[in-house]
Amino acid sequence: MTATSTASRPAAPVRIAREGLTLAWRSLLKIRHSPDQLLDLSLMPITFVLLFTFLFGKAVAGDWHAYLQYVLPGVAVQALVFASMNTALGFNSDLRSGVFDRLRSLPISRAAPLIGRVLGDAVRNVVTLAVVAVVGAVLGYRPHAGPLPVLGACALVLAFSLAMCWAAALAGLLARGPETIGGFVFVVTVPLTFGSTVFVPTADLPGWLGGWVRINPVTRVSEAARALVTGTPAGLHIRDSLLWTAAVLAVFAPLAILAYRRRT
Amino acid sequence: MDSTYAIQAEGLVKRYGETTALDGVDLSLQPGRVLGLLGPNGAGKTTVVRVLATLLRPDAGTARVGGFDVVRRPQRVRELIGLTGQYAAVDEDLTGQENLVLVARLLGLTRAEARRRAGEMLDRFGLAEAARRPVRTYSGGMRRRLDLAASLIGRPRVLFLDEPTTGLDPRSRGDVWDLVRDLVTDGMTVLLTTQYLDEADRLADEVVVVDHGRVVAAGTPAELKARTGGQTLDVRPADRAAAAAVAAIVAEAGGAAPVREAADGLVSAPVEPGRSGAQVLAEVARRLDAAGVPVAELGLRLAGLDEVFLALTGGPRGRAADEGAVR
């Protein structure tokens, strides 16, 4: 209950931020100690870029090099949506191992463990995004726009992945174990990422699927990122993308906090 | 509010759907003393600890730790307590040192202070050499010691130990016992749960026996032992198959309920209150002889907490549902 601790301590926001950062530091230490996590973080985006560029490149665009220009922004979104699901696993393991009990028995803000986890995962998502960018560049991807729009695209995609972390946090808090999370990740991320314009433009899809693909947040965020990096008009796409990010955050952050409190 | 108690709980109730985990638990403990919360799996021990450590809201009843209500002033309670749960609550991927620094930082120590405090604790708990190794590589005893160290970083006044030695080998158990004794010497108030009677006997000043979410007895270990009349009769038939017949004879001759048959054929029963142990022993010997049952062992001894426990909970240990299921 941050409300009560705010009442009794004037410096509460500073304290919460510090506690959140300390716990984010913990997430990052884990990467240092388990290099396999780094492999996890980079192998997935590398695989995605290579696989989708060469698998669909010929079939969809007839030329993988041209297709790379189309697919890379979307693959970045996809990689980050998948990466966000790590939040669920992290939360769940803390719940089951008793680490959460330890944290909750300390005189720290109730929100700190949530904030720390999401902050730590945000850093991991930056790593994932960087790997996508580097692999894309090595394969010959070149953005048409200048550095500022490209950074803007990265920021949009990261913001969306951060919002998705909260959805994953909710899943991690509700799931009984890692197996349940695996199922959840599949059910959520596959329609989100493949049922989008990440790989194929909507034009030729059957009506019902086209409908879903058009409203799908991953489509909206991918389109915004694509428009930004290719230098086409991006205003509306950016608006939609930010609306989706805000909506996901507005729904799942409170639900995750509620679920977290209910675990007590 | 009675400030002379470090821990005070009245009428704690906790339900999970149909299951009643706590059914009106009262207990109190003065500062600097050790309370042993004793009971079989599923008795509600862990639930009591979770309520007192502010991890769980009771459905009814009140509890205070250090004078602060656990529901209304949880943050104040958290400033006073340390908790070591049933499973070591340490991060497997971090080193022992990092785990302790993390807790110290969360408690508001600066980086340098946190490092110094972590170093102190690692030395004290014999983990200095393993400080830079990931906890993943630690033995069960080392993890438990690290967990204990983590709960002591903030210099708590009240320490909760939930089954601190479950699953440890005898040597590690002894180590944990020594550590707890040291803490008490330093003036710490300790509430520990255990299913091991000898543990409660060795460490606790006071014992509260719980079963099915209810307190079935409370007192010093000596008081509890005195309750069963003090003496226990043991008979081991030469042939294990004769155990049932022996149990019947013991019951007739003046062994009080419950008469127990151990898996190895040993039959034991408390001597009926008010009767002389020697008399009952003689009676049992006469009847065994008359029935022609050969005996390998026959004797009288002072009751242990084992007998007390059985007399109070009315059944063998571990019969109730697994406690983990009702958390």
XYZ file of C-alpha atoms in Angstrom:
591
model
C 0.000 0.000 0.000
C 1.933 2.957 -1.239
C -0.841 5.273 -0.058
C -0.263 4.542 3.612
C 3.506 4.668 3.394
C 3.286 7.978 1.524
C 1.247 9.348 4.365
C 3.792 8.418 6.999
C 6.943 9.275 5.033
C 7.479 12.516 3.196
C 10.264 11.185 0.982
C 8.234 8.205 -0.239
C 8.534 8.773 -4.016
C 12.312 8.987 -3.748
C 12.381 5.893 -1.612
C 10.172 3.906 -3.961
C 12.336 4.882 -6.912
C 15.474 3.858 -5.055
C 13.980 0.524 -4.029
C 12.758 -0.087 -7.559
C 16.211 0.655 -8.939
C 17.842 -1.641 -6.384
C 15.562 -4.467 -7.484
C 16.160 -3.671 -11.143
C 19.873 -3.975 -10.368
C 19.100 -7.477 -9.163
C 17.560 -8.398 -12.533
C 20.632 -7.128 -14.313
C 23.029 -8.981 -12.027
C 21.269 -12.161 -13.082
C 22.254 -11.525 -16.677
C 25.863 -11.110 -15.607
C 25.827 -14.381 -13.702
C 23.957 -16.460 -16.211
C 25.363 -15.688 -19.634
C 22.839 -18.189 -20.975
C 20.240 -15.507 -20.270
C 22.127 -13.195 -22.595
C 22.094 -15.963 -25.159
C 18.338 -16.194 -24.618
C 18.020 -12.462 -25.026
C 19.961 -12.326 -28.286
C 19.386 -15.738 -29.832
C 15.645 -15.219 -30.130
C 15.838 -11.901 -32.026
C 18.694 -13.187 -34.209
C 16.659 -16.250 -35.107
C 13.599 -14.131 -35.814
C 15.401 -11.742 -38.124
C 17.233 -14.473 -40.036
C 14.310 -16.861 -40.206
C 11.664 -14.417 -41.317
C 13.928 -12.552 -43.715
C 14.966 -15.658 -45.590
C 11.852 -17.799 -45.060
C 9.277 -15.245 -46.163
C 11.632 -13.013 -48.126
C 11.455 -15.082 -51.300
C 7.822 -16.072 -50.935
C 6.317 -12.696 -50.091
C 8.536 -10.154 -51.796
C 10.464 -12.338 -54.217
C 13.632 -10.712 -52.958
C 14.821 -11.103 -49.387
C 16.803 -7.909 -49.422
C 13.760 -5.839 -50.289
C 11.679 -7.802 -47.804
C 14.166 -7.065 -45.020
C 13.392 -3.362 -45.427
C 9.720 -4.161 -44.898
C 9.923 -6.781 -42.173
C 12.590 -5.517 -39.759
C 10.530 -2.943 -37.798
C 7.783 -5.527 -37.307
C 10.225 -8.229 -36.281
C 11.566 -5.815 -33.672
C 8.053 -5.458 -32.248
C 7.563 -9.212 -32.324
C 10.873 -9.909 -30.594
C 10.002 -7.429 -27.850
C 6.514 -8.852 -27.302
C 8.073 -12.281 -26.854
C 10.792 -10.859 -24.607
C 8.198 -9.125 -22.421
C 6.800 -12.506 -21.546
C 9.983 -13.135 -19.539
C 8.456 -10.867 -16.941
C 5.833 -13.532 -16.300
C 8.450 -16.207 -15.681
C 10.484 -13.957 -13.398
C 7.489 -13.037 -11.304
C 6.300 -16.569 -11.033
C 9.678 -17.873 -9.948
C 9.935 -15.166 -7.256
C 6.510 -16.128 -5.970
C 7.304 -19.811 -5.797
C 10.837 -19.513 -4.453
C 9.800 -17.360 -1.500
C 11.823 -14.340 -2.646
C 8.555 -12.402 -2.807
C 7.787 -13.288 0.789
C 11.158 -11.964 1.815
C 10.581 -8.710 -0.069
C 7.099 -8.308 1.360
C 8.363 -8.823 4.898
C 10.803 -5.915 4.474
C 9.783 -2.351 5.283
C 9.829 -1.316 1.617
C 7.115 0.010 -0.658
C 4.645 -2.602 -1.816
C 5.074 -1.399 -5.387
C 8.876 -1.689 -5.383
C 9.100 -5.349 -6.448
C 6.749 -4.698 -9.377
C 8.565 -1.567 -10.444
C 11.958 -3.207 -10.061
C 10.967 -6.170 -12.181
C 9.506 -4.071 -14.977
C 12.496 -1.680 -14.968
C 14.924 -4.584 -15.122
C 12.989 -6.113 -17.972
C 12.948 -2.787 -19.784
C 16.741 -2.888 -19.868
C 16.649 -6.433 -21.191
C 14.233 -5.293 -23.877
C 16.662 -2.579 -24.925
C 19.271 -5.306 -25.376
C 16.842 -7.337 -27.488
C 16.030 -4.326 -29.637
C 19.722 -3.544 -30.100
C 20.374 -7.109 -31.247
C 17.571 -6.860 -33.825
C 19.006 -3.582 -35.087
C 22.557 -4.905 -35.340
C 21.576 -8.134 -37.106
C 19.375 -6.131 -39.464
C 22.203 -3.742 -40.227
C 24.622 -6.602 -40.862
C 22.155 -8.119 -43.347
C 21.918 -4.793 -45.128
C 18.981 -3.006 -43.573
C 19.225 0.767 -43.925
C 16.569 3.133 -42.557
C 15.547 5.899 -44.949
C 14.826 8.360 -42.193
C 17.330 10.232 -40.063
C 18.489 9.263 -36.573
C 15.713 11.116 -34.782
C 12.755 9.291 -36.370
C 14.640 5.998 -35.910
C 15.112 6.722 -32.217
C 11.450 7.682 -32.065
C 10.505 4.327 -33.576
C 12.671 2.537 -31.003
C 11.019 4.512 -28.212
C 7.523 3.625 -29.480
C 8.354 -0.053 -29.678
C 9.999 -0.077 -26.244
C 7.069 1.762 -24.685
C 4.696 -0.839 -26.064
C 6.875 -3.698 -24.821
C 6.918 -2.097 -21.378
C 3.132 -2.007 -21.373
C 3.138 -5.674 -22.374
C 5.420 -6.407 -19.396
C 2.487 -5.508 -17.148
C 0.235 -7.977 -18.940
C 2.965 -10.575 -18.491
C 3.319 -9.590 -14.832
C -0.382 -10.316 -14.366
C 0.031 -13.705 -16.034
C 3.027 -14.500 -13.847
C 1.108 -13.607 -10.710
C -1.926 -15.680 -11.634
C -0.168 -18.714 -13.101
C 0.405 -21.821 -11.032
C 3.744 -22.596 -12.605
C 6.012 -22.121 -15.595
C 4.017 -24.635 -17.676
C 0.877 -22.529 -17.442
C 2.880 -19.498 -18.504
C 4.216 -21.331 -21.546
C 0.650 -21.957 -22.681
C -0.347 -18.391 -21.990
C 2.600 -16.978 -23.910
C 1.706 -19.103 -26.906
C -1.979 -18.209 -26.871
C -1.315 -14.480 -26.515
C 1.826 -13.819 -28.472
C 1.194 -15.955 -31.534
C -2.088 -14.313 -32.635
C -0.705 -10.926 -31.635
C 2.495 -11.152 -33.603
C 1.581 -13.407 -36.532
C -1.945 -12.053 -36.893
C -0.524 -8.683 -37.788
C 1.074 -6.830 -40.663
C 4.528 -7.712 -39.353
C 5.066 -10.222 -42.164
C 2.346 -9.640 -44.752
C 0.342 -6.543 -45.718
C -3.382 -6.907 -44.926
C -4.705 -6.507 -48.478
C -5.137 -10.187 -49.364
C -6.505 -11.527 -46.084
C -10.034 -12.901 -45.564
C -12.412 -10.352 -43.989
C -12.498 -11.575 -40.388
C -8.754 -11.974 -40.210
C -8.243 -8.617 -41.909
C -10.427 -7.046 -39.236
C -8.340 -8.469 -36.449
C -5.074 -7.639 -38.161
C -6.136 -4.016 -38.633
C -7.000 -3.412 -34.962
C -4.220 -5.616 -33.570
C -1.918 -3.449 -31.427
C 1.156 -5.171 -32.842
C 0.033 -4.049 -36.319
C -0.466 -0.503 -35.130
C 2.906 -0.315 -33.405
C 4.692 -1.998 -36.326
C 3.088 0.361 -38.827
C 4.108 3.352 -36.747
C 7.698 2.127 -36.447
C 7.818 1.281 -40.149
C 6.443 4.664 -41.152
C 8.971 6.425 -38.953
C 12.023 4.577 -40.243
C 10.973 4.693 -43.906
C 10.066 8.358 -43.657
C 6.435 8.021 -44.758
C 3.691 10.040 -42.992
C 3.523 8.568 -39.504
C 1.279 10.868 -37.474
C -1.855 8.712 -37.348
C 0.130 5.529 -36.851
C 1.994 7.081 -33.951
C -1.285 8.212 -32.406
C -2.797 4.705 -32.694
C 0.349 3.116 -31.387
C 0.468 5.392 -28.349
C -3.246 4.853 -27.726
C -2.744 1.103 -27.695
C 0.264 1.375 -25.409
C -1.698 3.569 -23.020
C -4.683 1.213 -23.156
C -2.630 -1.896 -22.420
C -0.901 -0.093 -19.580
C -4.167 1.299 -18.191
C -5.776 -2.132 -18.132
C -2.936 -4.400 -17.085
C -0.870 -2.309 -14.678
C -3.778 -1.913 -12.201
C -4.790 -5.542 -12.675
C -1.239 -6.696 -12.010
C -1.034 -4.519 -8.902
C -4.386 -5.880 -7.752
C -3.297 -9.475 -8.333
C -0.074 -8.740 -6.511
C -1.972 -7.422 -3.497
C -4.366 -10.330 -3.594
C -1.467 -12.754 -3.280
C -1.005 -11.412 0.233
C -2.294 -2.762 24.291
C 0.108 -4.622 26.517
C 3.581 -3.485 25.610
C 5.279 -6.086 27.760
C 4.774 -8.610 24.967
C 6.902 -8.830 21.854
C 4.255 -10.930 20.143
C 0.618 -11.058 21.066
C -2.126 -12.746 19.056
C -5.763 -13.127 19.993
C -8.361 -15.251 18.265
C -6.609 -15.464 14.893
C -8.834 -17.010 12.247
C -7.889 -17.702 8.636
C -10.053 -19.572 6.151
C -9.370 -20.714 2.619
C -12.753 -21.521 1.150
C -13.926 -24.595 3.031
C -10.629 -25.108 4.813
C -10.087 -23.446 8.157
C -6.356 -22.977 8.528
C -6.561 -21.086 11.810
C -9.482 -21.503 14.148
C -8.920 -18.970 16.922
C -5.234 -19.022 17.797
C -4.030 -17.131 20.880
C -0.414 -16.757 21.800
C 1.914 -14.311 23.453
C 5.625 -14.029 23.949
C 7.765 -11.768 26.072
C 10.840 -10.045 24.652
C 14.029 -12.061 24.621
C 12.300 -15.411 24.781
C 11.885 -18.284 22.350
C 8.483 -19.660 21.512
C 8.272 -23.030 19.811
C 5.158 -23.466 17.720
C 4.793 -27.179 17.464
C 2.404 -29.168 15.336
C 2.010 -31.688 12.531
C 1.963 -30.705 8.858
C -1.179 -28.741 8.095
C -1.713 -27.700 11.712
C -1.528 -24.015 10.779
C 1.989 -23.144 11.967
C 3.057 -21.491 8.740
C -0.219 -19.580 8.568
C 0.409 -18.152 12.043
C 3.873 -17.025 10.992
C 2.570 -15.477 7.779
C -0.053 -13.514 9.670
C 2.454 -12.286 12.255
C 4.959 -11.376 9.535
C 2.283 -9.259 7.735
C 2.212 -11.552 4.699
C -1.346 -12.661 5.293
C -4.397 -10.851 6.614
C -6.311 -12.772 9.244
C -10.086 -13.127 8.677
C -10.655 -12.450 12.362
C -8.657 -11.737 15.487
C -5.821 -9.351 16.155
C -2.087 -9.650 16.374
C 0.590 -7.245 17.522
C 4.302 -7.442 17.076
C 6.370 -5.061 19.145
C 3.115 -3.339 20.059
C 2.098 -2.640 16.442
C -0.991 -4.141 14.894
C 0.017 -6.372 11.980
C -2.975 -5.331 9.870
C -3.111 -1.604 10.629
C 0.598 -0.831 10.958
C 2.285 -3.454 8.775
C 5.191 -1.193 7.777
C 6.085 -0.579 11.435
C 5.942 -4.314 12.092
C 8.187 -4.973 9.079
C 10.782 -2.625 10.540
C 10.990 -4.861 13.598
C 10.943 -8.350 12.180
C 13.090 -10.816 10.343
C 11.592 -13.799 8.549
C 13.161 -17.049 7.506
C 10.615 -19.132 5.673
C 10.306 -22.825 5.133
C 12.109 -22.563 1.816
C 15.249 -20.489 1.558
C 14.067 -17.193 0.086
C 17.286 -16.298 -1.645
C 17.989 -15.621 -5.295
C 19.646 -18.689 -6.776
C 21.274 -16.737 -9.583
C 23.017 -14.195 -7.367
C 26.014 -14.767 -5.138
C 25.612 -14.991 -1.386
C 27.140 -11.551 -1.022
C 24.842 -9.997 -3.614
C 21.804 -11.457 -1.909
C 22.759 -9.814 1.371
C 23.776 -6.510 -0.223
C 20.416 -6.442 -1.997
C 18.521 -6.728 1.282
C 20.783 -4.186 2.973
C 20.309 -1.708 0.119
C 16.555 -2.173 0.277
C 16.726 -1.386 3.971
C 18.303 1.947 3.102
C 21.995 1.322 3.754
C 24.463 3.067 1.475
C 26.487 0.953 -0.901
C 29.541 0.914 1.376
C 27.490 0.223 4.513
C 25.589 -2.530 2.738
C 28.799 -4.180 1.657
C 30.267 -4.001 5.131
C 27.132 -5.372 6.767
C 26.930 -8.205 4.227
C 30.576 -9.052 4.915
C 29.935 -9.158 8.664
C 27.023 -11.536 8.229
C 28.879 -13.778 5.793
C 31.712 -14.103 8.307
C 29.364 -14.766 11.164
C 27.489 -17.476 9.273
C 30.587 -19.196 7.956
C 29.890 -18.223 4.363
C 32.846 -15.908 3.754
C 34.546 -18.357 1.416
C 31.406 -18.958 -0.607
C 30.472 -15.277 -0.696
C 31.234 -14.830 -4.373
C 29.694 -18.047 -5.594
C 26.151 -18.193 -6.963
C 23.717 -19.539 -4.379
C 22.792 -22.221 -6.905
C 26.028 -23.981 -5.928
C 25.322 -23.889 -2.168
C 24.363 -26.904 -0.080
C 21.016 -26.980 1.712
C 22.627 -25.999 4.998
C 24.488 -23.085 3.423
C 21.317 -21.782 1.812
C 19.513 -21.918 5.098
C 22.323 -20.034 6.792
C 22.308 -17.420 4.046
C 18.543 -17.087 4.369
C 18.940 -16.594 8.099
C 21.677 -14.025 7.489
C 19.388 -12.167 5.069
C 16.655 -11.988 7.684
C 19.139 -10.603 10.227
C 20.657 -7.866 8.036
C 18.232 -5.289 9.415
C 18.962 -6.192 13.045
C 15.375 -7.278 13.756
C 14.036 -7.396 17.282
C 11.701 -10.266 16.547
C 12.704 -13.187 14.378
C 10.335 -15.697 12.790
C 11.809 -19.018 11.832
C 9.454 -21.279 9.919
C 10.743 -24.831 10.185
C 14.353 -23.672 10.130
C 15.854 -27.141 10.070
C 13.404 -29.139 7.970
C 15.319 -31.120 5.398
C 18.739 -30.466 6.881
C 21.245 -33.146 7.792
C 21.944 -33.561 11.529
C 25.122 -31.493 11.454
C 23.503 -28.542 9.713
C 20.624 -28.781 12.162
C 23.077 -28.490 15.021
C 24.632 -25.441 13.344
C 21.253 -23.735 13.039
C 20.477 -24.526 16.680
C 23.746 -22.948 17.782
C 22.995 -19.846 15.721
C 19.550 -19.492 17.244
C 20.983 -19.833 20.757
C 23.514 -17.090 19.987
C 20.753 -14.800 18.770
C 18.766 -15.339 21.924
C 21.841 -14.572 23.992
C 21.982 -11.259 22.128
C 18.446 -10.525 23.293
C 16.455 -11.446 20.197
C 12.861 -12.620 20.516
C 12.314 -15.737 18.424
C 9.223 -17.569 17.269
C 10.076 -20.819 15.596
C 7.815 -23.443 14.138
C 8.834 -27.036 14.049
C 7.508 -30.517 13.743
C 10.505 -31.834 15.617
C 9.835 -32.216 19.275
C 13.462 -32.360 20.252
C 13.983 -29.049 18.464
C 11.287 -27.348 20.511
C 12.630 -29.047 23.619
C 16.161 -27.793 23.015
C 15.477 -24.263 21.832
C 12.179 -23.056 23.195
C 11.424 -21.452 26.541
C 7.754 -21.921 25.830
C 5.923 -24.310 23.575
C 2.531 -23.853 21.955
C 1.130 -27.010 20.413
C -1.248 -26.473 17.498
C -3.391 -28.963 15.661
C -6.126 -28.308 13.099
C -5.645 -24.562 13.485
C -6.215 -24.612 17.216
C -3.934 -24.333 20.215
C -4.178 -27.651 22.033
C -1.616 -26.957 24.738
C 0.808 -24.311 25.890
C 3.518 -24.156 28.513
C 7.193 -24.753 29.113
C 8.575 -28.014 27.764
C 8.828 -29.285 31.364
C 5.205 -28.401 32.102
C 4.023 -30.169 28.994
C 5.998 -33.273 29.797
C 4.585 -33.313 33.298
C 1.060 -33.395 31.855
C 1.199 -36.965 30.690
C 2.060 -38.252 34.139
C 5.682 -38.307 33.254
C 6.314 -41.956 32.521
C 6.143 -44.066 29.400
C 6.116 -47.799 29.106
C 7.943 -49.466 26.201
C 7.504 -53.085 25.167
C 9.173 -54.662 22.170
C 7.908 -58.168 21.369
C 10.486 -60.634 20.063
C 8.192 -61.227 17.106
C 7.044 -58.043 15.397
C 3.750 -59.715 14.466
C 2.798 -59.877 18.130
C 2.715 -56.094 18.443
C -1.084 -55.873 18.278
C -1.499 -58.484 21.007
C 1.071 -56.671 23.139
C -0.713 -53.357 22.618
C -3.948 -54.914 23.890
C -2.195 -56.262 26.974
C -0.566 -52.914 27.695
C -3.922 -51.161 27.431
C -5.582 -53.624 29.846
C -2.751 -53.453 32.316
C -2.873 -49.703 32.781
C -1.250 -48.021 29.812
C -3.174 -44.877 29.014
C -4.243 -43.857 25.538
C -2.790 -43.517 23.032
C -1.065 -46.859 22.851
C 1.293 -46.663 19.888
C 2.826 -49.315 17.734
C 5.936 -48.163 15.915
C 6.804 -49.670 12.545
C 9.593 -51.680 14.145
C 7.123 -53.346 16.535
C 7.855 -51.222 19.601
C 4.701 -50.629 21.629
C 4.651 -47.590 23.907
C 2.041 -45.978 26.093
C 1.976 -43.385 28.840
C 1.449 -44.816 32.282
C -2.110 -44.107 33.404
C -2.105 -41.006 35.614
C -2.300 -41.837 39.293
C -0.791 -45.279 38.938
C 2.668 -46.353 39.886
C 4.891 -47.059 36.933
C 6.482 -50.032 38.647
C 3.092 -51.545 39.338
C 1.967 -51.202 35.726
C 5.278 -52.618 34.549
C 4.885 -55.647 36.811
C 1.301 -56.130 35.672
C 2.297 -55.989 32.008
C 5.146 -58.436 32.601
C 2.797 -60.890 34.383
C 0.180 -60.727 31.606
C 2.754 -61.105 28.838
C 4.139 -64.137 30.613
C 0.655 -65.604 31.064
C -0.136 -65.053 27.385
C 3.194 -66.611 26.416
C 4.415 -63.640 24.364
C 8.211 -63.528 24.223
C 9.585 -60.023 24.757
C 12.824 -58.482 23.501
C 12.623 -55.270 25.482
C 10.530 -54.082 28.389
C 11.018 -50.832 30.227
C 9.870 -47.650 31.860
C 11.188 -44.192 31.004
C 10.431 -40.529 31.474
C 7.988 -39.289 28.844
C 9.445 -37.166 26.060
C 7.685 -34.417 24.165
C 6.856 -37.092 21.614
C 4.378 -38.682 23.968
C 3.000 -35.303 25.006
C 2.501 -34.385 21.410
C 0.650 -37.563 20.643
C -1.480 -37.346 23.734
C -2.458 -33.793 22.795
C -3.005 -34.144 19.080
C -4.502 -37.627 19.405
C -2.768 -39.216 16.459
C 0.468 -39.862 14.711
C 2.372 -36.988 13.175
C 2.076 -36.084 9.534
C -1.448 -37.419 9.124
C -3.032 -34.106 8.245
C -3.004 -32.582 4.791
C 0.225 -31.055 3.578
C 0.521 -27.565 4.981
C 1.668 -26.189 1.652
C -1.744 -26.951 0.189
C -3.586 -24.536 2.428
C -1.278 -21.572 2.166
